Short mmCIF file of C-alpha atoms and ligand atoms in Angstrom, two decimals:
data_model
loop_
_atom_site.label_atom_id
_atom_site.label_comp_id
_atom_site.label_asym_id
_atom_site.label_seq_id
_atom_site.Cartn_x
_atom_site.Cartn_y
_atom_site.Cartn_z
CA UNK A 26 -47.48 119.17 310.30
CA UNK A 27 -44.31 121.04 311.39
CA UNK A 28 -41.76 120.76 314.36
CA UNK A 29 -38.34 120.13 315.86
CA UNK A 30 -37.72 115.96 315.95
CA UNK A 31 -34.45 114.77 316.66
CA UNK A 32 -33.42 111.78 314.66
CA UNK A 33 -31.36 108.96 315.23
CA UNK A 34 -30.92 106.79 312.62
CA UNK A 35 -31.08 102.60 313.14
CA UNK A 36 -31.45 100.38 310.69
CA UNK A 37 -30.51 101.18 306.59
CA UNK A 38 -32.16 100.14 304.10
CA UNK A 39 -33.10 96.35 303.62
CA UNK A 40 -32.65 96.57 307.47
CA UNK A 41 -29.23 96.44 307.84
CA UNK A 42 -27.98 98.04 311.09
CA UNK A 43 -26.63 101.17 310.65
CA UNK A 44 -23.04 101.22 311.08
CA UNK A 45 -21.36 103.22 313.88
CA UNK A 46 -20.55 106.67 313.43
CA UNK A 47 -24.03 107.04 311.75
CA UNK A 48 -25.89 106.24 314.70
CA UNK A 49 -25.90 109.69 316.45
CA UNK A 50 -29.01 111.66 317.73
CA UNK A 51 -29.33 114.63 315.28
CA UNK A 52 -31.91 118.16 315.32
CA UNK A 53 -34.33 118.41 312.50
CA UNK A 54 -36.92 120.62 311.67
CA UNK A 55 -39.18 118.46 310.66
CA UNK A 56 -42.06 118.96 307.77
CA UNK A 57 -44.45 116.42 306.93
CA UNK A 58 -45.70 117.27 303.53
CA UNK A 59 -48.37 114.90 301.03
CA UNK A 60 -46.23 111.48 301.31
CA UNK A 61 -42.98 112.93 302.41
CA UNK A 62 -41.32 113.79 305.50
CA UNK A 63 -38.81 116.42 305.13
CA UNK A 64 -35.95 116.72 307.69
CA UNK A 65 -34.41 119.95 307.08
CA UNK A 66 -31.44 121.79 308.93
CA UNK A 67 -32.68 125.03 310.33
CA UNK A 68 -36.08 125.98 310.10
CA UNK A 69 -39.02 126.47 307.78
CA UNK A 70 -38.31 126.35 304.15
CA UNK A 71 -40.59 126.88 301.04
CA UNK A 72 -40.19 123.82 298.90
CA UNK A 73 -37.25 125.60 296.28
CA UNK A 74 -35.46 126.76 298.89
CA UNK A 75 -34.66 123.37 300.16
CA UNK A 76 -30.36 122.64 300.38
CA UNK A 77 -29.70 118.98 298.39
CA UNK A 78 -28.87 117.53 301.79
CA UNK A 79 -32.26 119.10 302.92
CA UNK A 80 -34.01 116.47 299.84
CA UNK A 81 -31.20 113.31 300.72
CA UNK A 82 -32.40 113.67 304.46
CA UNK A 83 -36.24 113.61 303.55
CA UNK A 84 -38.20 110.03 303.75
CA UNK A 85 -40.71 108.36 302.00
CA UNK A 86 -43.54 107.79 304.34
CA UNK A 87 -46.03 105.60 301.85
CA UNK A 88 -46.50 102.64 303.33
CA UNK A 89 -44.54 102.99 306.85
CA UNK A 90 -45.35 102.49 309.97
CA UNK A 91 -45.10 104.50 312.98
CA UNK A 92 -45.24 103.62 316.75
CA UNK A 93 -44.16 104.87 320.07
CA UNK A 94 -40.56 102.90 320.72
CA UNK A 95 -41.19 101.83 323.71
CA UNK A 96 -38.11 99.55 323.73
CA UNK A 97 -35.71 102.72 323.77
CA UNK A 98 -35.71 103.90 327.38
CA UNK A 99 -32.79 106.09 327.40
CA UNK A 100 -35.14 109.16 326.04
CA UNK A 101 -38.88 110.20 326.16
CA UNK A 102 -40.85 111.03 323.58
CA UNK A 103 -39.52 108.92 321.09
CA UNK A 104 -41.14 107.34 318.15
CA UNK A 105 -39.90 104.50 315.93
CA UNK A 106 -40.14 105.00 312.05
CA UNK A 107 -40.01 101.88 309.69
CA UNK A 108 -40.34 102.66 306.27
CA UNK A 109 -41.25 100.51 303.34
CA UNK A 110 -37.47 100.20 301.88
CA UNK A 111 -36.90 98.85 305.80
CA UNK A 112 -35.12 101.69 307.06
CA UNK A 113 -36.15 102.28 310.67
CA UNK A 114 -35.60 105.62 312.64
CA UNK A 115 -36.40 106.60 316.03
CA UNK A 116 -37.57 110.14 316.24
CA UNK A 117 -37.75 112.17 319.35
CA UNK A 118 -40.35 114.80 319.91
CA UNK A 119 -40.30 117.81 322.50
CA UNK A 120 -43.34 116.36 324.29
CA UNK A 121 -45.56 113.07 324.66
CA UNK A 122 -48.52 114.74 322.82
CA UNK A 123 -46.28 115.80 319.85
CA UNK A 124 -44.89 112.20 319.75
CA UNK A 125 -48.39 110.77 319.84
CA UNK A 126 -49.46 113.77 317.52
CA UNK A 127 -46.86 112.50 315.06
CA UNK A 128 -47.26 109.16 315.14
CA UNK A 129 -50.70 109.45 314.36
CA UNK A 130 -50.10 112.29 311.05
CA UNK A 131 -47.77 109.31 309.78
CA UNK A 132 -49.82 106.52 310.16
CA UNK A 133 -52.43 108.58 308.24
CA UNK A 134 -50.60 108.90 304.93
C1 I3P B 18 -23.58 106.52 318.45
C2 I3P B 18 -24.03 107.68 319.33
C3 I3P B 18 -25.45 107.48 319.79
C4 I3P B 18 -25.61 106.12 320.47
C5 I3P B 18 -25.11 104.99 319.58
C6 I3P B 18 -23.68 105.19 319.15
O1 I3P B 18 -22.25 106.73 318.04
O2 I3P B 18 -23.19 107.77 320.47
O3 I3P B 18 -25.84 108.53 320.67
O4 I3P B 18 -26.98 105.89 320.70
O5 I3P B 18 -25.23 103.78 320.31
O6 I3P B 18 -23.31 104.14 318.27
P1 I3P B 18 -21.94 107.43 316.63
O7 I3P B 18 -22.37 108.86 316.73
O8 I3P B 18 -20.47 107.27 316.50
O9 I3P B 18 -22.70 106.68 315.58
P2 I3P B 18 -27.73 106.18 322.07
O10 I3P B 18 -27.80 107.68 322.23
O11 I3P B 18 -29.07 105.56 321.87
O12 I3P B 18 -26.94 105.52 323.15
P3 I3P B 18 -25.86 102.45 319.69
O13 I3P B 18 -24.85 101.95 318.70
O14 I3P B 18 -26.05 101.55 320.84
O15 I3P B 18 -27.15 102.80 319.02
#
């Protein structure tokens, strides 16, 4: 599965808080490929094409967990992603259907 998702990162990993500064909202191009989910800058990319920051940005979705954040009000669309290292991300689709559309891709891994 492909498409735009902005990210906003929330908690590091062993679920520390991320720290200020880090906590900005953030346009991906998302691609969710075998167990990985690769945030990349601009658009489509064929796997050796991919920048370094392209493979820092991309998470591990083995073992995470997906769900609609429905405690974050200030957007729509918006997913939370906790992985298994106990980062957690909220992820904002362009529509309701692509959020549940996501959310359901993830939890499928
Ligand atoms: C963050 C940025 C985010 C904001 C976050 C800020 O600052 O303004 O947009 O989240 O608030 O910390 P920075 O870019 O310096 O990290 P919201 O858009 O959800 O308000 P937060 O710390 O309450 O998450």
């Amino acid at each position: 599965k492909h498409g735009v998702l902005n990210r906003k990162m929330h908690a590091d990993m062993d679920g520390k808080r991320t720290p200020r500064g880090r906590r900005g909202w953030k346009k991906f191009y998302a691609v969710l490929k075998g167990t990985i989910l690769y945030l990349q800058k601009d658009e489509y990319k064929r796997d050796r094409d991919l920048s370094e920051v392209d493979l820092k940005n991309a998470i591990r979705i083995h073992h995470a967990l997906a769900t609609k954040a429905t405690d974050y009000s200030k957007r729509a669309s918006v997913l939370k992603l906790k992985t298994a290292d106990w980062r957690v991300f909220l992820f904002q689709a362009p529509s309701e259907e692509e959020m549940d559309s996501w959310i359901l891709r993830i939890n499928l891994v």
